[in-house]
Amino acid sequence: MSWTSRRVVTGHDDNGKSVFLSDGPPPVVRTAPDGAVFHELWNTRGTPALIDPDEPEPTQISLTVPPDPNGTKIRINEFPPGAVSPMHRTQTVDYGIVLQGEVVLVLDDTETVLRPGDVVVQRGTDHRWENRSGAVARMAFVLVDGEFSDRLTKRLPEGVMESLLTDPNHP
């Protein structure tokens, strides 16, 4: 893909003055087996999110879908024409915003086409993403760690909890 995101990170200097810490492409970009490209922008490892003057680069970790416990992730995914993710489920609430192109969100027995400006609130459901068009599709995702309620867990098919997706390179 020829496109790349610009990530601007703010922080504080030694005197507590607001400054730009970085401005450029995200330091981590990975490609999944289906050809989808993951631009890792930032993540937090807990709530409340610790804001430290000298924290390490948070994206320099393995490519996992769910954030750390009580954490968040933001990434931009690019889906090339013909990309089809595996059917998967995560114990997260995900906000997906279509930036460019068309993406089909497929659930167990239904689907919908998403276009620029559409926002999906993905709430732990089994799903996959498909790009059936001839052009690249791009989505921004904010992933928030979640926990299935006991009531929901009782409704889910047997074995679901053991098959939650963690790494898109190993579905």
PDB file of C-alpha atoms in Angstrom:
ATOM      1  CA  MET A   1       0.000   0.000   0.000  1.00  0.00           C
ATOM      2  CA  SER A   2       1.284   3.450  -0.803  1.00  0.00           C
ATOM      3  CA  TRP A   3      -0.659   5.296   1.909  1.00  0.00           C
ATOM      4  CA  THR A   4       0.619   5.869   5.428  1.00  0.00           C
ATOM      5  CA  SER A   5      -0.887   7.560   8.426  1.00  0.00           C
ATOM      6  CA  ARG A   6       0.637  10.529  10.210  1.00  0.00           C
ATOM      7  CA  ARG A   7       0.852  10.167  13.979  1.00  0.00           C
ATOM      8  CA  VAL A   8       1.352  13.278  16.110  1.00  0.00           C
ATOM      9  CA  VAL A   9       2.105  12.632  19.804  1.00  0.00           C
ATOM     10  CA  THR A  10       2.098  15.391  22.404  1.00  0.00           C
ATOM     11  CA  GLY A  11       3.776  15.444  25.795  1.00  0.00           C
ATOM     12  CA  HIS A  12       5.704  17.652  28.206  1.00  0.00           C
ATOM     13  CA  ASP A  13       9.239  18.942  28.357  1.00  0.00           C
ATOM     14  CA  ASP A  14      11.355  19.078  31.544  1.00  0.00           C
ATOM     15  CA  ASN A  15       9.575  22.285  32.585  1.00  0.00           C
ATOM     16  CA  GLY A  16       6.063  20.882  32.120  1.00  0.00           C
ATOM     17  CA  LYS A  17       5.496  22.849  28.900  1.00  0.00           C
ATOM     18  CA  SER A  18       3.306  21.171  26.253  1.00  0.00           C
ATOM     19  CA  VAL A  19       5.393  19.971  23.294  1.00  0.00           C
ATOM     20  CA  PHE A  20       5.216  17.678  20.284  1.00  0.00           C
ATOM     21  CA  LEU A  21       7.122  14.486  21.054  1.00  0.00           C
ATOM     22  CA  SER A  22       6.823  12.959  17.600  1.00  0.00           C
ATOM     23  CA  ASP A  23       5.287  13.747  14.235  1.00  0.00           C
ATOM     24  CA  GLY A  24       5.482  11.228  11.426  1.00  0.00           C
ATOM     25  CA  PRO A  25       4.426   7.775  10.294  1.00  0.00           C
ATOM     26  CA  PRO A  26       3.501   5.202  12.926  1.00  0.00           C
ATOM     27  CA  PRO A  27       6.559   3.216  14.016  1.00  0.00           C
ATOM     28  CA  VAL A  28       4.823  -0.149  13.573  1.00  0.00           C
ATOM     29  CA  VAL A  29       3.041  -1.325  10.419  1.00  0.00           C
ATOM     30  CA  ARG A  30       2.255  -5.021   9.990  1.00  0.00           C
ATOM     31  CA  THR A  31       0.541  -7.109   7.326  1.00  0.00           C
ATOM     32  CA  ALA A  32      -1.840  -9.973   8.174  1.00  0.00           C
ATOM     33  CA  PRO A  33      -2.097 -13.151   6.049  1.00  0.00           C
ATOM     34  CA  ASP A  34      -5.224 -11.837   4.263  1.00  0.00           C
ATOM     35  CA  GLY A  35      -3.263  -8.773   3.114  1.00  0.00           C
ATOM     36  CA  ALA A  36      -4.809  -6.349   5.595  1.00  0.00           C
ATOM     37  CA  VAL A  37      -2.307  -3.753   6.794  1.00  0.00           C
ATOM     38  CA  PHE A  38      -2.312  -2.683  10.452  1.00  0.00           C
ATOM     39  CA  HIS A  39      -0.997   0.819  11.201  1.00  0.00           C
ATOM     40  CA  GLU A  40      -0.461   0.684  14.973  1.00  0.00           C
ATOM     41  CA  LEU A  41      -0.952   4.207  16.315  1.00  0.00           C
ATOM     42  CA  TRP A  42      -1.106   3.965  20.117  1.00  0.00           C
ATOM     43  CA  ASN A  43      -2.290   1.853  22.999  1.00  0.00           C
ATOM     44  CA  THR A  44      -2.833   2.204  26.703  1.00  0.00           C
ATOM     45  CA  ARG A  45      -2.239  -0.560  29.207  1.00  0.00           C
ATOM     46  CA  GLY A  46      -4.788   0.291  31.864  1.00  0.00           C
ATOM     47  CA  THR A  47      -7.493   2.596  33.136  1.00  0.00           C
ATOM     48  CA  PRO A  48      -7.006   5.276  34.074  1.00  0.00           C
ATOM     49  CA  ALA A  49      -4.323   5.565  31.387  1.00  0.00           C
ATOM     50  CA  LEU A  50      -1.013   6.487  32.970  1.00  0.00           C
ATOM     51  CA  ILE A  51       0.441   9.646  31.419  1.00  0.00           C
ATOM     52  CA  ASP A  52       4.165   9.695  32.090  1.00  0.00           C
ATOM     53  CA  PRO A  53       6.779  12.142  30.790  1.00  0.00           C
ATOM     54  CA  ASP A  54       9.141   9.374  29.663  1.00  0.00           C
ATOM     55  CA  GLU A  55       7.049   6.393  28.604  1.00  0.00           C
ATOM     56  CA  PRO A  56       8.383   3.883  26.065  1.00  0.00           C
ATOM     57  CA  GLU A  57       6.867   3.570  22.585  1.00  0.00           C
ATOM     58  CA  PRO A  58       3.642   1.625  23.266  1.00  0.00           C
ATOM     59  CA  THR A  59       3.242   0.099  19.794  1.00  0.00           C
ATOM     60  CA  GLN A  60       6.483  -1.914  19.969  1.00  0.00           C
ATOM     61  CA  ILE A  61       4.654  -5.058  21.094  1.00  0.00           C
ATOM     62  CA  SER A  62       3.260  -8.091  19.308  1.00  0.00           C
ATOM     63  CA  LEU A  63       0.320  -7.644  16.957  1.00  0.00           C
ATOM     64  CA  THR A  64      -2.620  -8.570  19.132  1.00  0.00           C
ATOM     65  CA  VAL A  65      -6.193  -7.636  18.515  1.00  0.00           C
ATOM     66  CA  PRO A  66      -7.473  -7.025  22.018  1.00  0.00           C
ATOM     67  CA  PRO A  67      -5.761  -4.417  24.155  1.00  0.00           C
ATOM     68  CA  ASP A  68      -4.196  -5.243  27.498  1.00  0.00           C
ATOM     69  CA  PRO A  69      -6.597  -5.702  30.431  1.00  0.00           C
ATOM     70  CA  ASN A  70      -8.358  -2.366  31.035  1.00  0.00           C
ATOM     71  CA  GLY A  71      -6.467  -0.899  28.067  1.00  0.00           C
ATOM     72  CA  THR A  72      -7.199   0.565  24.648  1.00  0.00           C
ATOM     73  CA  LYS A  73      -5.742   0.471  21.135  1.00  0.00           C
ATOM     74  CA  ILE A  74      -6.094   2.690  18.116  1.00  0.00           C
ATOM     75  CA  ARG A  75      -5.082   1.518  14.684  1.00  0.00           C
ATOM     76  CA  ILE A  76      -5.893   2.085  11.055  1.00  0.00           C
ATOM     77  CA  ASN A  77      -6.467  -1.005   8.935  1.00  0.00           C
ATOM     78  CA  GLU A  78      -6.225  -1.118   5.173  1.00  0.00           C
ATOM     79  CA  PHE A  79      -8.117  -3.859   3.374  1.00  0.00           C
ATOM     80  CA  PRO A  80      -6.868  -4.505  -0.172  1.00  0.00           C
ATOM     81  CA  PRO A  81      -9.380  -5.606  -2.813  1.00  0.00           C
ATOM     82  CA  GLY A  82     -10.444  -9.185  -2.094  1.00  0.00           C
ATOM     83  CA  ALA A  83      -9.261  -9.201   1.537  1.00  0.00           C
ATOM     84  CA  VAL A  84     -11.283 -11.473   3.817  1.00  0.00           C
ATOM     85  CA  SER A  85     -10.433 -11.689   7.494  1.00  0.00           C
ATOM     86  CA  PRO A  86     -11.080 -14.891   9.416  1.00  0.00           C
ATOM     87  CA  MET A  87     -14.340 -15.065  11.344  1.00  0.00           C
ATOM     88  CA  HIS A  88     -13.382 -13.980  14.862  1.00  0.00           C
ATOM     89  CA  ARG A  89     -14.602 -12.687  18.193  1.00  0.00           C
ATOM     90  CA  THR A  90     -12.864 -10.601  20.850  1.00  0.00           C
ATOM     91  CA  GLN A  91     -13.919  -9.621  24.357  1.00  0.00           C
ATOM     92  CA  THR A  92     -13.810  -5.930  23.455  1.00  0.00           C
ATOM     93  CA  VAL A  93     -15.942  -2.977  22.454  1.00  0.00           C
ATOM     94  CA  ASP A  94     -14.553  -1.704  19.150  1.00  0.00           C
ATOM     95  CA  TYR A  95     -15.409   1.525  17.375  1.00  0.00           C
ATOM     96  CA  GLY A  96     -14.772   1.149  13.648  1.00  0.00           C
ATOM     97  CA  ILE A  97     -14.945   4.216  11.403  1.00  0.00           C
ATOM     98  CA  VAL A  98     -14.839   3.793   7.633  1.00  0.00           C
ATOM     99  CA  LEU A  99     -12.458   6.369   6.198  1.00  0.00           C
ATOM    100  CA  GLN A 100     -12.291   5.233   2.581  1.00  0.00           C
ATOM    101  CA  GLY A 101     -13.863   2.621   0.330  1.00  0.00           C
ATOM    102  CA  GLU A 102     -16.407  -0.060   1.161  1.00  0.00           C
ATOM    103  CA  VAL A 103     -16.156  -2.860   3.688  1.00  0.00           C
ATOM    104  CA  VAL A 104     -18.655  -5.632   4.272  1.00  0.00           C
ATOM    105  CA  LEU A 105     -19.176  -6.576   7.917  1.00  0.00           C
ATOM    106  CA  VAL A 106     -20.289 -10.208   8.042  1.00  0.00           C
ATOM    107  CA  LEU A 107     -21.936 -11.609  11.181  1.00  0.00           C
ATOM    108  CA  ASP A 108     -23.130 -15.184  11.803  1.00  0.00           C
ATOM    109  CA  ASP A 109     -26.116 -15.003   9.442  1.00  0.00           C
ATOM    110  CA  THR A 110     -26.297 -11.446   8.157  1.00  0.00           C
ATOM    111  CA  GLU A 111     -24.098  -8.726   6.695  1.00  0.00           C
ATOM    112  CA  THR A 112     -24.049  -5.025   5.857  1.00  0.00           C
ATOM    113  CA  VAL A 113     -22.021  -2.768   3.575  1.00  0.00           C
ATOM    114  CA  LEU A 114     -20.184   0.081   5.296  1.00  0.00           C
ATOM    115  CA  ARG A 115     -19.130   3.257   3.494  1.00  0.00           C
ATOM    116  CA  PRO A 116     -17.095   6.367   4.391  1.00  0.00           C
ATOM    117  CA  GLY A 117     -18.445   8.035   7.497  1.00  0.00           C
ATOM    118  CA  ASP A 118     -20.196   4.901   8.763  1.00  0.00           C
ATOM    119  CA  VAL A 119     -19.350   3.892  12.333  1.00  0.00           C
ATOM    120  CA  VAL A 120     -19.654   0.367  13.718  1.00  0.00           C
ATOM    121  CA  VAL A 121     -19.876  -0.353  17.439  1.00  0.00           C
ATOM    122  CA  GLN A 122     -18.627  -3.941  17.554  1.00  0.00           C
ATOM    123  CA  ARG A 123     -19.653  -5.536  20.883  1.00  0.00           C
ATOM    124  CA  GLY A 124     -17.959  -8.912  21.160  1.00  0.00           C
ATOM    125  CA  THR A 125     -19.839 -10.487  18.252  1.00  0.00           C
ATOM    126  CA  ASP A 126     -18.464 -13.125  15.899  1.00  0.00           C
ATOM    127  CA  HIS A 127     -17.598 -11.300  12.669  1.00  0.00           C
ATOM    128  CA  ARG A 128     -15.319 -10.884   9.672  1.00  0.00           C
ATOM    129  CA  TRP A 129     -14.354  -8.037   7.373  1.00  0.00           C
ATOM    130  CA  GLU A 130     -14.464  -8.350   3.574  1.00  0.00           C
ATOM    131  CA  ASN A 131     -13.435  -5.959   0.842  1.00  0.00           C
ATOM    132  CA  ARG A 132     -15.467  -7.061  -2.173  1.00  0.00           C
ATOM    133  CA  SER A 133     -14.668  -3.926  -4.169  1.00  0.00           C
ATOM    134  CA  GLY A 134     -11.827  -3.242  -6.553  1.00  0.00           C
ATOM    135  CA  ALA A 135     -10.333  -0.479  -4.382  1.00  0.00           C
ATOM    136  CA  VAL A 136      -8.526  -0.295  -1.057  1.00  0.00           C
ATOM    137  CA  ALA A 137     -10.770   0.222   1.965  1.00  0.00           C
ATOM    138  CA  ARG A 138      -9.484   1.951   5.087  1.00  0.00           C
ATOM    139  CA  MET A 139     -10.928   1.946   8.614  1.00  0.00           C
ATOM    140  CA  ALA A 140      -9.880   3.466  11.915  1.00  0.00           C
ATOM    141  CA  PHE A 141     -10.467   1.241  14.945  1.00  0.00           C
ATOM    142  CA  VAL A 142     -10.486   2.115  18.629  1.00  0.00           C
ATOM    143  CA  LEU A 143     -10.500  -1.073  20.719  1.00  0.00           C
ATOM    144  CA  VAL A 144     -11.498  -1.007  24.372  1.00  0.00           C
ATOM    145  CA  ASP A 145     -10.899  -3.983  26.667  1.00  0.00           C
ATOM    146  CA  GLY A 146     -14.177  -5.560  27.712  1.00  0.00           C
ATOM    147  CA  GLU A 147     -15.611  -8.453  29.643  1.00  0.00           C
ATOM    148  CA  PHE A 148     -18.577 -10.629  28.695  1.00  0.00           C
ATOM    149  CA  SER A 149     -21.303 -10.630  31.326  1.00  0.00           C
ATOM    150  CA  ASP A 150     -22.361 -13.946  32.847  1.00  0.00           C
ATOM    151  CA  ARG A 151     -25.709 -13.534  31.073  1.00  0.00           C
ATOM    152  CA  LEU A 152     -24.002 -13.196  27.688  1.00  0.00           C
ATOM    153  CA  THR A 153     -21.540 -16.034  28.334  1.00  0.00           C
ATOM    154  CA  LYS A 154     -24.487 -18.386  28.980  1.00  0.00           C
ATOM    155  CA  ARG A 155     -25.968 -17.454  25.565  1.00  0.00           C
ATOM    156  CA  LEU A 156     -22.770 -18.010  23.578  1.00  0.00           C
ATOM    157  CA  PRO A 157     -22.047 -21.352  21.903  1.00  0.00           C
ATOM    158  CA  GLU A 158     -19.862 -23.826  23.768  1.00  0.00           C
ATOM    159  CA  GLY A 159     -16.127 -23.291  23.254  1.00  0.00           C
ATOM    160  CA  VAL A 160     -16.369 -19.572  22.403  1.00  0.00           C
ATOM    161  CA  MET A 161     -14.280 -18.454  25.363  1.00  0.00           C
ATOM    162  CA  GLU A 162     -11.439 -20.785  24.316  1.00  0.00           C
ATOM    163  CA  SER A 163     -11.477 -19.541  20.708  1.00  0.00           C
ATOM    164  CA  LEU A 164     -11.291 -15.752  21.163  1.00  0.00           C
ATOM    165  CA  LEU A 165      -8.927 -14.104  18.638  1.00  0.00           C
ATOM    166  CA  THR A 166      -5.742 -12.612  19.971  1.00  0.00           C
ATOM    167  CA  ASP A 167      -3.311 -12.561  17.017  1.00  0.00           C
ATOM    168  CA  PRO A 168      -4.555 -11.999  13.433  1.00  0.00           C
ATOM    169  CA  ASN A 169      -1.406 -13.678  12.088  1.00  0.00           C
ATOM    170  CA  HIS A 170      -2.489 -16.907  13.821  1.00  0.00           C
ATOM    171  CA  PRO A 171      -6.301 -17.185  13.545  1.00  0.00           C
TER     172      PRO A 171
END
